[in-house]
Short mmCIF file of C-alpha atoms and ligand atoms in Angstrom, two decimals:
data_model
loop_
_atom_site.label_atom_id
_atom_site.label_comp_id
_atom_site.label_asym_id
_atom_site.label_seq_id
_atom_site.Cartn_x
_atom_site.Cartn_y
_atom_site.Cartn_z
CA MET A 5 91.22 91.98 95.25
CA LYS A 6 94.65 93.10 96.43
CA ILE A 7 95.52 95.87 94.02
CA LEU A 8 98.73 97.86 93.78
CA ILE A 9 98.19 101.26 92.14
CA LEU A 10 101.37 102.87 90.83
CA GLY A 11 101.10 106.61 90.18
CA ALA A 12 98.08 106.94 92.49
CA ASP A 13 98.43 110.70 92.90
CA GLY A 14 97.99 111.51 89.19
CA TYR A 15 95.14 112.78 87.03
CA LEU A 16 93.95 109.22 86.38
CA GLY A 17 95.46 107.41 89.36
CA TRP A 18 93.71 109.43 92.08
CA PRO A 19 90.09 109.03 90.91
CA THR A 20 90.79 105.36 90.13
CA SER A 21 92.09 104.91 93.68
CA ILE A 22 89.01 106.54 95.21
CA ASP A 23 86.64 104.49 93.06
CA LEU A 24 88.36 101.20 93.91
CA ALA A 25 88.53 102.19 97.60
CA LEU A 26 84.77 102.75 97.61
CA ASN A 27 84.43 99.32 96.02
CA LYS A 28 86.19 97.87 99.07
CA HIS A 29 89.27 96.46 97.36
CA ASN A 30 92.45 96.05 99.39
CA LEU A 31 94.65 98.80 97.99
CA LEU A 32 98.25 99.87 98.26
CA LEU A 33 98.73 103.27 96.63
CA ILE A 34 102.18 104.32 95.47
CA ASP A 35 103.50 107.65 94.21
CA ASN A 36 106.69 109.68 94.63
CA TYR A 37 105.02 113.01 93.64
CA GLU A 38 107.31 113.31 90.61
CA LYS A 39 104.55 115.02 88.62
CA LYS A 40 103.99 117.65 91.33
CA LYS A 41 107.78 118.22 91.53
CA LEU A 42 108.16 118.53 87.75
CA MET A 43 105.26 120.95 87.44
CA LYS A 44 106.78 123.15 90.13
CA LYS A 45 110.25 122.99 88.59
CA ASN A 46 108.82 123.99 85.20
CA TYR A 47 106.66 126.81 86.65
CA ARG A 48 103.37 125.07 85.74
CA LYS A 49 100.52 124.64 88.20
CA PRO A 50 97.22 122.82 88.00
CA LEU A 51 93.79 124.46 88.20
CA VAL A 52 93.07 122.33 91.23
CA LEU A 53 95.85 120.76 93.25
CA ASN A 54 94.89 117.56 95.02
CA LYS A 55 96.15 117.09 98.55
CA LYS A 56 99.06 114.75 99.21
CA ILE A 57 97.82 111.21 99.71
CA GLU A 58 99.32 110.72 103.18
CA ASN A 59 97.20 113.65 104.38
CA VAL A 60 93.90 112.17 103.16
CA ILE A 61 94.43 108.47 103.89
CA PRO A 62 92.52 108.83 107.23
CA VAL A 63 89.46 110.02 105.29
CA LEU A 64 89.67 107.07 102.88
CA LYS A 65 90.15 104.69 105.80
CA LYS A 66 86.75 105.71 107.15
CA VAL A 67 85.15 103.93 104.16
CA ASN A 68 87.79 101.26 103.63
CA LYS A 69 90.36 100.38 106.25
CA ASN A 70 92.38 98.40 103.70
CA VAL A 71 93.80 101.41 101.88
CA ASN A 72 97.41 102.35 102.46
CA PHE A 73 99.99 104.58 100.87
CA LYS A 74 103.76 104.46 100.30
CA ASN A 75 105.90 107.26 98.91
CA ILE A 76 108.15 105.11 96.70
CA ASP A 77 109.97 105.75 93.44
CA CYS A 78 108.94 102.82 91.22
CA SER A 79 112.16 103.17 89.28
CA ASN A 80 114.11 102.32 92.46
CA TYR A 81 114.42 98.54 92.24
CA LYS A 82 115.30 97.87 95.88
CA LYS A 83 112.55 99.97 97.42
CA PHE A 84 109.92 98.91 94.91
CA THR A 85 110.77 95.21 95.34
CA GLU A 86 110.54 95.43 99.12
CA VAL A 87 107.01 96.84 98.94
CA PHE A 88 105.89 94.52 96.11
CA ARG A 89 107.07 91.32 97.86
CA LYS A 90 105.36 92.27 101.07
CA PHE A 91 102.03 93.24 99.53
CA LYS A 92 101.75 90.33 97.03
CA PRO A 93 99.15 91.94 94.72
CA ASP A 94 96.55 90.09 92.63
CA ALA A 95 96.68 92.96 90.15
CA VAL A 96 98.80 96.04 89.51
CA ILE A 97 97.56 99.15 87.72
CA HIS A 98 100.58 100.98 86.35
CA PHE A 99 100.08 104.74 85.83
CA ALA A 100 103.51 105.73 87.23
CA GLU A 101 105.09 107.34 84.21
CA LEU A 102 106.05 110.79 83.01
CA PRO A 103 103.23 111.38 80.52
CA SER A 104 104.19 114.62 78.79
CA ALA A 105 105.24 114.73 75.13
CA PRO A 106 106.35 118.39 75.31
CA TYR A 107 108.38 117.75 78.49
CA SER A 108 110.14 114.81 76.85
CA MET A 109 111.12 117.03 73.89
CA LEU A 110 112.54 119.90 75.96
CA GLY A 111 116.13 118.72 75.82
CA TYR A 112 118.62 115.90 76.51
CA TYR A 113 117.95 115.73 80.27
CA GLU A 114 114.16 115.71 79.95
CA GLY A 115 114.17 113.18 77.09
CA TRP A 116 116.39 110.78 79.00
CA LYS A 117 114.53 111.31 82.27
CA THR A 118 111.29 110.32 80.54
CA LEU A 119 112.82 107.22 78.95
CA GLN A 120 114.65 106.21 82.11
CA ASN A 121 111.72 106.74 84.51
CA ASN A 122 109.13 105.02 82.34
CA LEU A 123 111.21 102.06 81.23
CA GLN A 124 112.79 101.43 84.59
CA SER A 125 109.44 101.53 86.42
CA THR A 126 107.95 99.12 83.90
CA PHE A 127 111.00 96.83 84.02
CA ASN A 128 110.94 96.74 87.84
CA LEU A 129 107.26 95.83 87.73
CA VAL A 130 107.48 92.99 85.20
CA TRP A 131 110.60 91.64 86.85
CA ASN A 132 108.90 91.53 90.25
CA VAL A 133 105.81 89.88 88.85
CA LYS A 134 107.93 87.22 87.14
CA GLN A 135 110.06 86.58 90.25
CA TYR A 136 107.55 86.79 93.08
CA GLN A 137 103.94 86.87 91.92
CA PRO A 138 103.61 85.25 88.47
CA ASN A 139 99.79 85.07 88.61
CA CYS A 140 99.46 88.82 89.19
CA HIS A 141 97.60 90.66 86.38
CA ILE A 142 99.51 93.70 85.08
CA ILE A 143 97.29 96.51 83.79
CA LYS A 144 99.50 99.02 82.01
CA LEU A 145 98.45 102.39 80.63
CA GLY A 146 99.76 102.71 77.10
CA THR A 147 98.77 105.33 74.55
CA MET A 148 97.20 105.53 71.10
CA GLY A 149 100.15 107.81 70.28
CA GLU A 150 102.30 104.69 70.03
CA TYR A 151 100.73 103.90 66.66
CA GLY A 152 101.32 107.36 65.18
CA THR A 153 99.24 108.19 62.11
CA PRO A 154 99.70 105.30 59.65
CA ASN A 155 98.02 105.32 56.26
CA ILE A 156 96.09 102.13 57.10
CA ASP A 157 93.43 101.30 59.71
CA ILE A 158 94.80 101.04 63.26
CA GLU A 159 93.94 97.61 64.63
CA GLU A 160 93.68 96.77 68.32
CA GLY A 161 97.29 96.11 69.20
CA TRP A 162 97.96 93.31 66.76
CA ILE A 163 98.05 92.78 62.99
CA ASN A 164 98.11 89.65 60.88
CA ILE A 165 100.90 89.85 58.30
CA LYS A 166 100.90 87.70 55.18
CA HIS A 167 104.32 87.33 53.59
CA LYS A 168 105.22 84.94 50.74
CA LYS A 169 102.29 82.60 51.42
CA ARG A 170 102.94 82.46 55.15
CA SER A 171 101.30 84.52 57.87
CA GLN A 172 101.73 85.45 61.52
CA LYS A 173 100.17 87.82 64.03
CA PHE A 174 102.58 90.57 65.20
CA LEU A 175 102.36 93.64 67.38
CA TYR A 176 100.82 96.36 65.21
CA PRO A 177 103.66 98.63 63.92
CA ARG A 178 104.36 101.55 66.18
CA GLN A 179 105.96 104.87 65.19
CA ALA A 180 105.81 107.62 67.77
CA SER A 181 106.27 111.35 67.35
CA SER A 182 107.78 112.21 70.74
CA LEU A 183 110.25 110.62 73.14
CA TYR A 184 107.43 110.17 75.66
CA HIS A 185 105.44 108.11 73.15
CA THR A 186 108.64 106.23 72.25
CA SER A 187 109.03 105.27 75.91
CA LYS A 188 105.51 103.83 75.80
CA ILE A 189 106.38 101.73 72.71
CA MET A 190 109.41 100.36 74.55
CA ASP A 191 107.17 99.55 77.56
CA THR A 192 104.80 97.60 75.33
CA ASP A 193 107.70 95.64 73.85
CA LEU A 194 109.05 94.87 77.32
CA ILE A 195 105.69 93.65 78.60
CA TRP A 196 105.15 91.51 75.49
CA PHE A 197 108.63 90.02 75.92
CA PHE A 198 107.92 89.02 79.53
CA SER A 199 104.43 87.72 78.70
CA ARG A 200 105.61 85.52 75.87
CA LEU A 201 108.77 84.22 77.55
CA HIS A 202 107.62 83.94 81.14
CA GLY A 203 103.85 83.47 80.84
CA LEU A 204 102.84 86.71 82.55
CA LYS A 205 99.24 87.98 82.42
CA ALA A 206 99.13 91.52 81.07
CA THR A 207 96.72 94.07 79.61
CA ASP A 208 98.03 97.12 77.72
CA LEU A 209 95.48 99.92 77.39
CA MET A 210 96.23 102.09 74.35
CA GLN A 211 94.54 105.18 75.61
CA GLY A 212 93.74 108.33 73.66
CA PRO A 213 94.01 111.85 75.17
CA VAL A 214 91.76 111.98 78.25
CA TYR A 215 89.47 114.91 79.02
CA GLY A 216 87.19 115.87 81.88
CA ILE A 217 86.92 115.69 85.60
CA TYR A 218 86.02 112.60 87.53
CA THR A 219 84.51 113.37 90.84
CA ASN A 220 81.68 112.00 92.94
CA ASN A 221 79.75 112.95 96.07
CA PHE A 222 82.27 111.30 98.35
CA SER A 223 85.19 113.25 96.79
CA THR A 224 83.33 116.55 96.85
CA GLU A 225 82.07 116.16 100.42
CA ASN A 226 85.51 115.16 101.69
CA ASN A 227 87.57 117.62 99.69
CA LEU A 228 89.29 114.87 97.68
CA GLU A 229 89.11 116.66 94.32
CA PRO A 230 91.34 115.31 91.56
CA THR A 231 94.20 117.29 90.06
CA PHE A 232 93.40 119.09 86.79
CA ALA A 233 96.20 120.41 84.57
CA TYR A 234 95.56 122.82 81.70
CA ASP A 235 99.02 124.09 80.85
CA ASP A 236 100.93 123.51 77.61
CA MET A 237 103.12 120.77 79.12
CA PHE A 238 100.81 118.61 81.20
CA GLY A 239 97.27 119.52 80.10
CA THR A 240 95.49 117.59 77.35
CA VAL A 241 93.94 119.43 74.43
CA LEU A 242 90.27 119.52 75.37
CA ASN A 243 90.96 120.45 79.00
CA ARG A 244 93.16 123.31 77.73
CA PHE A 245 90.44 124.50 75.36
CA ILE A 246 87.82 124.63 78.13
CA VAL A 247 90.12 126.64 80.38
CA GLN A 248 90.99 129.01 77.51
CA ALA A 249 87.27 129.51 76.82
CA VAL A 250 86.53 130.30 80.48
CA ALA A 251 89.58 132.63 80.70
CA ASN A 252 88.34 134.50 77.61
CA ILE A 253 91.43 133.80 75.53
CA PRO A 254 91.31 132.20 72.05
CA LEU A 255 91.50 128.42 71.82
CA THR A 256 94.97 127.75 70.38
CA VAL A 257 94.81 125.23 67.54
CA TYR A 258 98.28 123.91 66.59
CA GLY A 259 98.88 124.25 62.83
CA SER A 260 96.00 123.50 60.46
CA GLY A 261 94.06 121.63 63.19
CA ASN A 262 93.39 118.65 60.93
CA GLN A 263 95.26 116.25 63.25
CA ILE A 264 92.83 113.47 64.26
CA ARG A 265 93.03 111.44 67.47
CA GLY A 266 90.79 109.12 69.47
CA HIS A 267 89.65 110.82 72.69
CA ILE A 268 88.11 109.51 75.92
CA ASN A 269 86.24 110.98 78.89
CA ILE A 270 87.98 110.30 82.24
CA LYS A 271 84.76 108.62 83.46
CA ASP A 272 85.28 106.00 80.75
CA THR A 273 88.97 105.59 81.67
CA ILE A 274 87.81 104.42 85.11
CA GLN A 275 85.17 102.16 83.54
CA CYS A 276 87.82 100.59 81.26
CA ILE A 277 90.25 99.96 84.10
CA LYS A 278 87.53 98.22 86.09
CA LEU A 279 86.61 96.13 83.02
CA ALA A 280 90.28 95.18 82.56
CA LEU A 281 90.44 94.14 86.24
CA LYS A 282 87.41 91.89 85.78
CA ASN A 283 88.78 90.33 82.59
CA PRO A 284 92.42 89.38 83.17
CA SER A 285 94.38 87.98 80.26
CA LYS A 286 95.42 84.35 80.20
CA LYS A 287 98.99 83.45 81.14
CA GLY A 288 101.41 84.29 78.32
CA VAL A 289 98.83 86.47 76.57
CA LEU A 290 99.12 90.22 76.21
CA ASN A 291 95.64 91.71 75.82
CA ILE A 292 95.65 95.06 74.05
CA TYR A 293 92.67 97.41 73.89
CA ASN A 294 92.40 100.73 72.07
CA GLN A 295 90.97 102.83 74.87
CA PHE A 296 89.14 105.75 73.26
CA THR A 297 85.50 106.36 72.44
CA GLN A 298 85.36 109.01 69.69
CA GLN A 299 87.71 110.35 66.99
CA PHE A 300 87.95 114.12 66.46
CA SER A 301 90.24 116.50 64.63
CA VAL A 302 91.59 119.40 66.68
CA ASN A 303 89.38 121.75 64.65
CA GLN A 304 86.31 119.64 65.44
CA LEU A 305 87.14 119.77 69.15
CA ALA A 306 87.63 123.55 69.09
CA ASN A 307 84.36 124.07 67.21
CA LYS A 308 82.44 121.81 69.59
CA VAL A 309 83.77 123.71 72.62
CA ALA A 310 82.98 127.08 71.00
CA GLU A 311 79.42 126.10 70.02
CA ALA A 312 78.58 124.57 73.41
CA LEU A 313 80.04 127.37 75.52
CA ARG A 314 78.50 130.18 73.50
CA LYS A 315 75.24 128.77 74.88
CA ILE A 316 76.33 129.79 78.36
CA ASN A 317 77.35 133.19 77.05
CA LEU A 318 81.10 132.66 76.84
CA ASN A 319 82.58 134.60 73.96
CA VAL A 320 84.77 131.82 72.53
CA LYS A 321 87.32 132.56 69.78
CA ILE A 322 89.59 130.14 67.96
CA LYS A 323 93.10 130.94 66.74
CA ASN A 324 95.43 128.80 64.60
CA ILE A 325 99.04 129.13 65.71
CA LYS A 326 102.32 127.72 64.34
CA ASN A 327 102.51 124.03 65.22
CA PRO A 328 105.24 123.59 67.87
CA ARG A 329 105.33 119.83 67.17
CA ILE A 330 106.64 117.82 64.25
CA GLU A 331 103.62 115.76 63.21
CA GLN A 332 101.53 115.01 60.15
CA GLU A 333 98.70 117.53 59.94
CA LYS A 334 96.79 115.94 57.09
CA HIS A 335 96.48 112.22 57.39
CA TYR A 336 94.24 109.15 57.28
CA TYR A 337 92.98 107.98 60.69
CA ASN A 338 90.69 105.09 61.38
CA ALA A 339 91.34 103.31 64.66
CA LYS A 340 89.43 100.25 65.90
CA ASN A 341 88.03 100.26 69.43
CA LYS A 342 85.58 97.37 69.70
CA GLY A 343 87.37 95.45 72.48
CA MET A 344 86.30 97.50 75.48
CA LYS A 345 82.73 97.80 74.19
CA LYS A 346 82.61 94.00 73.96
CA LEU A 347 83.64 93.84 77.62
CA GLY A 348 80.75 96.20 78.47
CA LEU A 349 82.01 99.80 78.13
CA LYS A 350 79.11 102.24 77.79
CA PRO A 351 80.78 105.27 76.15
CA THR A 352 80.29 108.74 77.61
CA LEU A 353 79.98 110.96 74.55
CA LEU A 354 81.28 114.49 74.07
CA THR A 355 77.91 116.23 74.09
CA GLU A 356 77.20 119.93 74.66
CA LYS A 357 75.99 118.98 78.12
CA ALA A 358 79.31 117.30 78.91
CA ILE A 359 81.32 120.31 77.70
CA ILE A 360 79.16 122.71 79.73
CA GLU A 361 79.51 120.50 82.81
CA MET A 362 83.32 120.68 82.49
CA ALA A 363 83.19 124.44 81.94
CA ARG A 364 81.10 124.90 85.11
CA TYR A 365 83.80 123.09 87.11
CA VAL A 366 86.46 125.35 85.58
CA ILE A 367 84.34 128.47 86.22
CA LYS A 368 84.08 127.43 89.88
CA ASN A 369 87.90 127.49 90.03
CA LYS A 370 88.41 130.41 87.64
CA LYS A 371 90.46 132.45 90.11
CA ASN A 372 93.25 129.84 89.84
CA ILE A 373 93.74 130.19 86.08
CA ASP A 374 97.17 131.44 85.07
CA LYS A 375 96.86 132.59 81.45
CA SER A 376 100.63 132.66 80.97
CA ILE A 377 101.11 128.87 81.14
CA ILE A 378 98.74 127.79 78.34
CA SER A 379 100.52 128.83 75.11
CA PRO A 380 103.11 126.27 73.93
CA LYS A 381 106.71 127.02 74.95
CA THR A 382 108.36 123.77 73.78
CA THR A 383 109.08 123.08 70.14
CA TRP A 384 110.18 119.79 68.62
CA LYS A 385 113.30 121.39 67.01
N1 NAD B 22 96.08 111.64 80.69
C1 NAD B 22 96.03 111.23 79.44
O1 NAD B 22 95.43 111.88 78.56
C2 NAD B 22 96.67 109.93 79.05
C3 NAD B 22 96.46 109.45 77.75
C4 NAD B 22 97.06 108.26 77.37
C5 NAD B 22 97.82 107.56 78.27
N2 NAD B 22 98.02 108.05 79.53
C6 NAD B 22 98.87 107.27 80.44
O2 NAD B 22 98.20 107.10 81.68
C7 NAD B 22 99.14 107.10 82.76
C8 NAD B 22 98.68 108.11 83.81
O3 NAD B 22 98.54 109.38 83.20
P1 NAD B 22 98.12 110.68 84.03
O4 NAD B 22 97.56 111.64 83.06
O5 NAD B 22 97.35 110.27 85.22
O6 NAD B 22 99.57 111.19 84.46
P2 NAD B 22 100.02 111.93 85.81
O7 NAD B 22 101.36 112.51 85.55
O8 NAD B 22 98.96 112.84 86.28
O9 NAD B 22 100.13 110.70 86.81
C9 NAD B 22 101.24 109.88 86.87
C10 NAD B 22 101.61 109.73 88.33
O10 NAD B 22 102.71 108.82 88.43
C11 NAD B 22 103.65 109.36 89.34
N3 NAD B 22 104.97 108.82 88.98
C12 NAD B 22 105.67 109.03 87.85
N4 NAD B 22 106.84 108.36 87.91
C13 NAD B 22 106.86 107.73 89.09
C14 NAD B 22 107.80 106.88 89.72
N5 NAD B 22 108.97 106.57 89.16
N6 NAD B 22 107.50 106.36 90.95
C15 NAD B 22 106.31 106.67 91.55
N7 NAD B 22 105.39 107.47 90.99
C16 NAD B 22 105.67 108.00 89.78
C17 NAD B 22 103.54 110.87 89.22
O11 NAD B 22 104.00 111.55 90.37
C18 NAD B 22 102.05 111.06 88.97
O12 NAD B 22 101.35 111.27 90.17
C19 NAD B 22 100.48 107.43 82.16
O13 NAD B 22 101.21 106.23 81.99
C20 NAD B 22 100.16 108.00 80.80
O14 NAD B 22 101.18 107.72 79.88
C21 NAD B 22 97.46 109.23 79.93
#
């Protein structure tokens, strides 16, 4: 397939690109290194910094000559359109967004930058598909955070509403708790608008917080390690906990720690994307999957990390700190996630072995840990 990967340099985009390159797809990778720039500007740095794509393309070309890269800002209509029209993709995987809730809540500039970047990239994509490549399948990374924490079960994207003896299926209600998550809700609405009016084929993957490292022999042998963030702004909760445990600082649980979310191992993210590629939606249909494998409260995650890593003699402590976010701490949470399993997803579970495997990777890179960037600095006030 001819696949355009937007945001190919990111935590999820890079391992997806390597996997699809090894599977001999014809790939055009796009990124403008916005994440790297933002991390630098905000004095955050990853545990492992992946090399710039243009510097490693020759290595990828040894296994697949049909892999190319363009440094393009997807929110720039003219430049994006030029590349899109030339490449004519069968599918586009859209990761190219600013994915940080804390960053989006820093202030006016950061909030607007998140909304502008994410919406404009998505709008440029759907517009181009409608104009120039209407059979192209759009695979868009959404987030479980779009749903918030409603007091009813979270269905997979849609809900049937009965009202005064009539009924209709609608998008499941969404109510975010950060401007980043709000940008994702707006993306979903935009994609649904274009699917229903213009018959586009789209899949929206409502993904939970991702944890872990996705690497394989090819990446290790060729020094193509993925990026791995653990700071308060760009790192997800479990990745932060593992780094805190290895650095011998307490795992910081925000507030009471009763907040529940659906989590997913990065290995399963790649599986899900490949399943979405194999199962495109029909024209005019927006397929929505809840992309997570297990639900945990923050306390459960912290306890699992502590128990597993004490077995390799790490002295793990847990500390509750004032919640920097405005969010419900005690709430009902029961989200459905059958769709991906029906397509064939074999979940990777959060076992002790999996936690220890992640910790070993972090231990290998322990010298890079900067303890000063893990505690939260952004509040929702
Ligand atoms: N990581 C998670 O836990 C998680 C969970 C749910 C959803 N998601 C979604 O998955 C997607 C990828 O997440 P990630 O963790 O890999 O993020 P990331 O920040 O590591 O990767 C995003 C990449 O997109 C690039 N990018 C951003 N704006 C761009 C633009 N205008 N033009 C070109 N490139 C641009 C960035 O430079 C970065 O390399 C995001 O849409 C995010 O909302 C991630």
